[in-house]
DNA sequence: AAAGGATCCAACCGCCAAGCG
DNA sequence: CCGCTTGGCGGTTGGATCCTT
């Protein structure tokens, strides 16, 4: 069942309707972009380059906000954008990446050439999420999401620990959920549910109720082998946005993609240091890093 | 055929961080 | 340090389209 409709960039459909009742109003346009607007924006960016989006509307004559122009360019007009059917490989990758990273769509999209974060997000919400959470309601409760989202943003913790759970809940559950959130994600006070204080650590493993795994972060190869996965009793703290394992050998920063770890070991702690040794050079070689 | 519900996705919103003067 | 601007992100929504009755 493919309910795809024509994109607004298609010349066959012009569905834009003025947002303002008064045609003389200079308020930025909303709603779908017309092919004419796309052409103007594309030509403008090709001539002047990206950036300074706030001035694009004035200089190009588009009645759009800078944010809207930027979004349109980024998601639809820039070169090498891939549209349409997601391949099985792409679907699999999205699922695996989502399990690893949670709702960090820009990072997931970064691994899918030509795909945008918005497209990946939409695809997840409409196709993949219902596979993993078939009972999830169509629309999440805005109230709850805002509470959780704000908390997440404030504390810089992974959204995977919060937003990927099935949310087939009634309003009556919200109080309890909020209380749970207040305990489980009380990172303001760097406190775990059991009351013990979190301490800064070279590594982290963060398992949530959905068996999500946050990326371990290392500051050295030694740390990597020391803490993962042979020392999974260590204190774990996820306090970095960057989901990649950082390695700082020979004074040169390099990065090992934690996705490779996840692919190699999954979320289990069954791997040994020898396993790690075997995968690390390979992973580094794959990324032209080398320790 | 028509009406209403379900689905999908483009676009917007609010928030945040970085950069700059 | 402060305030402003800009860009980026994830969550949410409006409305077009499809499906079911």
Coordinates of C-alpha atoms (C1' of nucleotides) in Angstrom, one line a residue:
Chain A
X1 CA 0.0 0.0 0.0
X2 CA 1.7 3.1 -1.2
X3 CA -0.2 6.2 -0.3
X4 CA 2.5 8.5 -1.6
X5 CA 1.2 11.7 -2.9
X6 CA 2.9 14.0 -5.3
X7 CA 5.6 16.1 -3.8
X8 CA 5.0 19.8 -3.8
X9 CA 8.2 20.0 -5.9
X10 CA 6.4 18.2 -8.6
X11 CA 5.3 20.4 -11.3
X12 CA 2.0 18.6 -11.6
X13 CA 0.7 19.7 -8.2
X14 CA 0.3 23.3 -7.0
X15 CA -1.6 23.1 -3.8
X16 CA -0.3 26.1 -2.0
X17 CA -2.9 28.2 -0.4
X18 CA -2.2 31.6 1.2
X19 CA -1.8 31.4 4.9
X20 CA -2.9 35.0 5.4
X21 CA -6.5 35.9 4.6
X22 CA -5.3 39.3 3.5
X23 CA -3.2 38.9 0.4
X24 CA -1.5 42.2 1.1
X25 CA 0.0 40.9 4.4
X26 CA 3.7 40.5 4.3
X27 CA 3.7 37.6 6.7
X28 CA 5.9 34.7 5.7
X29 CA 4.2 32.1 3.6
X30 CA 3.4 28.8 5.0
X31 CA 2.1 25.5 3.6
X32 CA 3.5 23.7 0.6
X33 CA 6.2 25.1 -1.6
X34 CA 5.3 25.7 -5.2
X35 CA 7.6 24.7 -8.1
X36 CA 8.1 28.4 -8.8
X37 CA 9.3 29.0 -5.3
X38 CA 11.6 26.0 -5.5
X39 CA 13.1 27.3 -8.7
X40 CA 13.7 30.7 -7.2
X41 CA 15.4 29.3 -4.1
X42 CA 17.4 26.8 -6.1
X43 CA 18.8 29.5 -8.3
X44 CA 19.4 31.8 -5.4
X45 CA 21.5 29.2 -3.6
X46 CA 23.3 28.2 -6.6
X47 CA 24.3 31.8 -7.2
X48 CA 24.9 33.0 -3.7
X49 CA 25.6 29.8 -1.9
X50 CA 24.1 28.4 1.3
X51 CA 23.9 30.4 4.5
X52 CA 22.4 33.7 5.7
X53 CA 19.0 32.2 5.3
X54 CA 17.4 35.1 7.1
X55 CA 18.3 37.4 4.1
X56 CA 17.3 34.9 1.4
X57 CA 13.7 35.8 1.6
X58 CA 14.5 39.5 1.1
X59 CA 17.1 39.1 -1.6
X60 CA 15.3 36.4 -3.5
X61 CA 11.8 37.8 -3.2
X62 CA 10.5 34.7 -1.6
X63 CA 7.8 35.3 1.0
X64 CA 9.3 32.6 3.2
X65 CA 11.0 32.6 6.5
X66 CA 14.7 31.9 6.6
X67 CA 14.1 28.7 8.4
X68 CA 11.6 27.6 5.8
X69 CA 14.1 28.3 3.0
X70 CA 16.8 26.5 4.8
X71 CA 14.6 23.5 5.4
X72 CA 13.4 23.4 1.9
X73 CA 16.9 23.5 0.5
X74 CA 18.3 21.0 2.9
X75 CA 15.5 18.5 2.6
X76 CA 14.5 18.7 -1.1
X77 CA 16.4 21.0 -3.3
X78 CA 20.1 20.4 -2.6
X79 CA 21.9 18.1 -4.9
X80 CA 22.1 14.3 -4.4
X81 CA 18.8 14.1 -2.5
X82 CA 17.4 10.6 -2.8
X83 CA 13.7 10.4 -2.8
X84 CA 11.2 7.6 -2.8
X85 CA 11.3 4.0 -1.9
X86 CA 13.5 2.9 0.9
X87 CA 15.5 -0.2 0.1
X88 CA 15.6 -3.2 2.4
X89 CA 19.1 -2.4 3.3
X90 CA 18.2 1.2 4.2
X91 CA 15.3 -0.1 6.3
X92 CA 17.5 -2.5 8.1
X93 CA 20.1 0.1 8.7
X94 CA 17.5 2.6 10.1
X95 CA 16.2 -0.1 12.5
X96 CA 19.6 -1.0 13.7
X97 CA 20.8 2.6 14.0
X98 CA 17.6 3.6 15.8
X99 CA 18.2 0.8 18.3
X100 CA 21.7 2.1 18.9
X101 CA 21.1 5.9 18.8
X102 CA 17.4 6.4 19.4
X103 CA 15.6 9.3 17.8
X104 CA 18.8 11.0 16.6
X105 CA 17.6 11.3 13.1
X106 CA 20.3 13.5 11.8
X107 CA 22.9 11.0 12.8
X108 CA 21.0 8.1 11.4
X109 CA 20.4 10.0 8.2
X110 CA 24.1 10.7 8.0
X111 CA 24.6 7.0 7.3
X112 CA 22.1 7.0 4.5
X113 CA 23.5 8.9 1.6
X114 CA 20.9 11.1 0.0
X115 CA 18.4 10.7 2.8
X116 CA 17.5 13.5 5.1
X117 CA 16.8 13.4 8.8
X118 CA 13.2 14.5 8.2
X119 CA 12.6 11.7 5.7
X120 CA 14.2 9.1 8.0
X121 CA 12.1 10.4 10.9
X122 CA 8.9 10.3 8.9
X123 CA 9.7 6.8 7.5
X124 CA 10.3 5.5 11.0
X125 CA 7.1 7.0 12.4
X126 CA 5.0 5.8 9.6
X127 CA 6.5 2.4 8.7
X128 CA 9.1 1.1 11.1
X129 CA 7.7 2.3 14.4
X130 CA 4.5 0.4 14.0
X131 CA 6.5 -2.7 13.3
X132 CA 8.2 -2.4 16.6
X133 CA 5.3 -1.0 18.5
X134 CA 2.2 -2.2 16.7
X135 CA -0.1 -0.9 19.5
X136 CA 1.3 2.6 19.5
X137 CA -1.3 5.3 18.9
X138 CA -1.2 7.4 15.8
X139 CA -0.6 10.6 17.6
X140 CA 1.4 10.8 20.8
X141 CA 0.3 12.9 23.6
X142 CA 1.8 16.3 23.1
X143 CA 1.8 17.1 26.7
X144 CA 3.8 14.1 27.8
X145 CA 6.2 14.4 24.9
X146 CA 7.0 18.0 25.7
X147 CA 7.7 17.1 29.3
X148 CA 10.0 14.3 28.2
X149 CA 11.6 16.2 25.4
X150 CA 12.4 19.2 27.5
X151 CA 13.9 17.1 30.1
X152 CA 16.0 15.3 27.6
X153 CA 17.2 18.4 26.0
X154 CA 18.0 20.0 29.3
X155 CA 20.0 17.0 30.5
X156 CA 21.5 16.1 27.1
X157 CA 20.7 12.5 27.4
X158 CA 19.8 10.2 24.6
X159 CA 16.3 10.3 23.4
X160 CA 16.6 6.5 22.9
X161 CA 16.0 6.1 26.6
X162 CA 12.7 8.0 26.4
X163 CA 11.0 8.4 23.1
X164 CA 11.3 5.0 21.6
X165 CA 9.1 3.2 24.1
X166 CA 5.7 2.2 23.0
X167 CA 3.4 4.9 24.1
X168 CA 0.0 3.3 24.0
X169 CA -0.9 4.9 27.3
X170 CA -3.9 6.7 28.6
X171 CA -3.9 10.1 30.2
X172 CA -4.3 8.4 33.5
X173 CA -0.8 7.0 33.1
X174 CA 0.8 10.4 32.6
X175 CA 1.3 11.2 36.3
X176 CA 3.0 7.9 36.9
X177 CA 5.1 8.3 33.8
X178 CA 6.1 11.7 34.8
X179 CA 7.1 10.5 38.2
X180 CA 9.1 7.7 36.7
X181 CA 10.8 10.1 34.4
X182 CA 11.6 12.4 37.2
X183 CA 13.4 9.5 38.9
X184 CA 14.9 7.7 36.0
X185 CA 16.2 10.8 34.2
X186 CA 17.1 13.0 37.1
X187 CA 20.4 13.8 35.5
X188 CA 20.3 17.3 36.8
X189 CA 21.4 15.9 40.1
X190 CA 23.5 13.2 38.5
X191 CA 21.7 10.6 40.5
X192 CA 20.7 7.2 39.5
X193 CA 17.3 5.7 40.5
X194 CA 18.9 3.8 43.4
X195 CA 20.3 7.0 44.8
X196 CA 23.9 6.5 44.1
X197 CA 25.6 9.4 42.5
X198 CA 26.9 9.0 39.0
X199 CA 30.5 9.9 38.4
X200 CA 32.3 10.9 35.3
X201 CA 33.6 7.9 33.6
X202 CA 35.7 7.1 30.6
X203 CA 33.1 4.8 29.3
X204 CA 29.5 4.3 29.4
X205 CA 26.9 1.7 28.7
X206 CA 23.4 2.8 29.0
X207 CA 20.7 0.1 28.9
X208 CA 17.2 1.2 29.1
X209 CA 14.0 -0.7 29.4
X210 CA 13.9 -1.4 25.7
X211 CA 17.4 -2.8 25.7
X212 CA 18.7 0.3 24.0
X213 CA 22.4 0.8 24.2
X214 CA 24.0 4.1 24.3
X215 CA 27.4 4.5 22.8
X216 CA 30.4 3.8 24.9
X217 CA 32.9 6.6 24.9
X218 CA 36.5 6.1 25.4
X219 CA 39.4 8.5 25.7
X220 CA 42.0 5.9 24.8
X221 CA 42.5 2.5 23.3
X222 CA 43.5 1.3 26.7
X223 CA 40.3 2.6 28.2
X224 CA 38.3 0.9 25.5
X225 CA 39.8 -2.5 26.2
X226 CA 39.7 -1.9 29.9
X227 CA 36.1 -0.9 30.2
X228 CA 34.4 -2.7 27.4
X229 CA 33.1 -5.2 27.6
X230 CA 35.0 -6.9 30.3
X231 CA 34.2 -4.3 32.9
X232 CA 30.5 -3.8 32.5
X233 CA 30.0 -3.3 36.2
X234 CA 31.7 0.1 35.9
X235 CA 29.7 3.2 36.5
X236 CA 28.1 4.3 33.3
X237 CA 27.3 7.7 32.3
X238 CA 26.1 9.0 29.0
X239 CA 26.9 12.6 28.9
X240 CA 28.1 13.2 25.4
X241 CA 26.2 14.1 22.3
X242 CA 28.8 12.5 20.1
X243 CA 27.8 8.9 19.7
X244 CA 31.1 7.8 18.5
X245 CA 33.9 6.3 20.4
X246 CA 36.7 8.7 20.7
X247 CA 40.2 7.4 20.8
X248 CA 43.2 9.6 21.5
X249 CA 46.2 7.5 20.7
X250 CA 49.5 9.1 19.9
X251 CA 48.1 12.5 20.6
X252 CA 45.9 12.4 17.6
X253 CA 42.2 12.3 18.0
X254 CA 40.5 9.6 16.1
X255 CA 37.1 8.1 16.2
X256 CA 35.8 4.6 16.1
X257 CA 32.3 4.3 15.1
X258 CA 30.4 2.7 18.0
X259 CA 28.0 1.4 15.5
X260 CA 30.6 -1.1 14.6
X261 CA 30.8 -2.2 18.2
X262 CA 27.1 -2.6 18.3
X263 CA 27.1 -4.6 15.2
X264 CA 29.9 -6.7 16.5
X265 CA 28.7 -7.3 20.0
X266 CA 25.1 -6.2 20.1
X267 CA 23.9 -5.1 23.5
X268 CA 25.2 -8.2 25.3
X269 CA 28.1 -8.2 27.5
X270 CA 29.3 -11.6 26.3
X271 CA 32.2 -10.3 24.3
X272 CA 35.7 -10.6 25.7
X273 CA 38.7 -8.4 25.5
X274 CA 40.0 -10.8 22.9
X275 CA 36.9 -10.1 20.8
X276 CA 37.5 -6.5 21.2
X277 CA 41.1 -6.8 20.1
X278 CA 40.0 -8.6 17.0
X279 CA 37.4 -6.1 15.9
X280 CA 39.2 -2.9 16.8
X281 CA 41.9 -2.9 14.2
X282 CA 39.4 -3.9 11.6
X283 CA 37.1 -1.2 12.6
X284 CA 39.9 1.3 12.5
X285 CA 41.0 0.2 9.1
X286 CA 37.6 0.5 7.8
X287 CA 37.6 4.1 8.7
X288 CA 41.2 4.8 7.8
X289 CA 42.0 5.7 11.4
X290 CA 44.4 3.3 12.9
X291 CA 45.6 3.4 16.3
Chain B
dA1 C1' -21.1 7.7 -5.1
dA2 C1' -20.4 9.7 -0.8
dA3 C1' -18.9 10.3 3.8
dG4 C1' -15.9 9.5 7.4
dG5 C1' -11.8 7.5 9.1
dA6 C1' -6.9 6.3 8.5
dT7 C1' -2.5 7.1 6.7
dC8 C1' 1.3 9.6 5.2
dC9 C1' 4.5 13.3 4.8
dA10 C1' 5.9 18.2 4.0
dA11 C1' 6.4 21.9 6.7
dC12 C1' 6.3 24.3 10.9
dC13 C1' 7.4 25.1 15.9
dG14 C1' 10.1 25.5 19.9
dC15 C1' 14.2 24.9 21.8
dC16 C1' 19.2 24.9 22.0
dA17 C1' 24.1 25.8 21.0
dA18 C1' 27.7 28.1 18.6
dG19 C1' 29.5 32.2 16.9
dC20 C1' 30.1 37.0 17.0
dG21 C1' 30.3 41.8 18.3
Chain C
dC1 C1' 29.8 38.3 30.3
dC2 C1' 25.8 39.6 27.7
dG3 C1' 22.7 39.9 24.0
dC4 C1' 21.7 38.9 19.3
dT5 C1' 21.8 36.1 15.1
dT6 C1' 22.1 32.0 12.8
dG7 C1' 21.8 27.2 12.1
dG8 C1' 20.5 22.7 13.6
dC9 C1' 17.6 19.3 15.8
dG10 C1' 13.6 16.5 17.2
dG11 C1' 8.6 16.8 17.9
dT12 C1' 4.3 17.9 16.2
dT13 C1' 0.7 19.2 13.0
dG14 C1' -2.2 20.4 8.8
dG15 C1' -4.0 18.7 5.1
dA16 C1' -3.9 15.8 0.9
dT17 C1' -4.7 11.3 -0.4
dC18 C1' -6.2 6.7 0.2
dC19 C1' -9.3 3.2 2.2
dT20 C1' -13.4 1.4 4.1
dT21 C1' -18.1 1.2 4.8

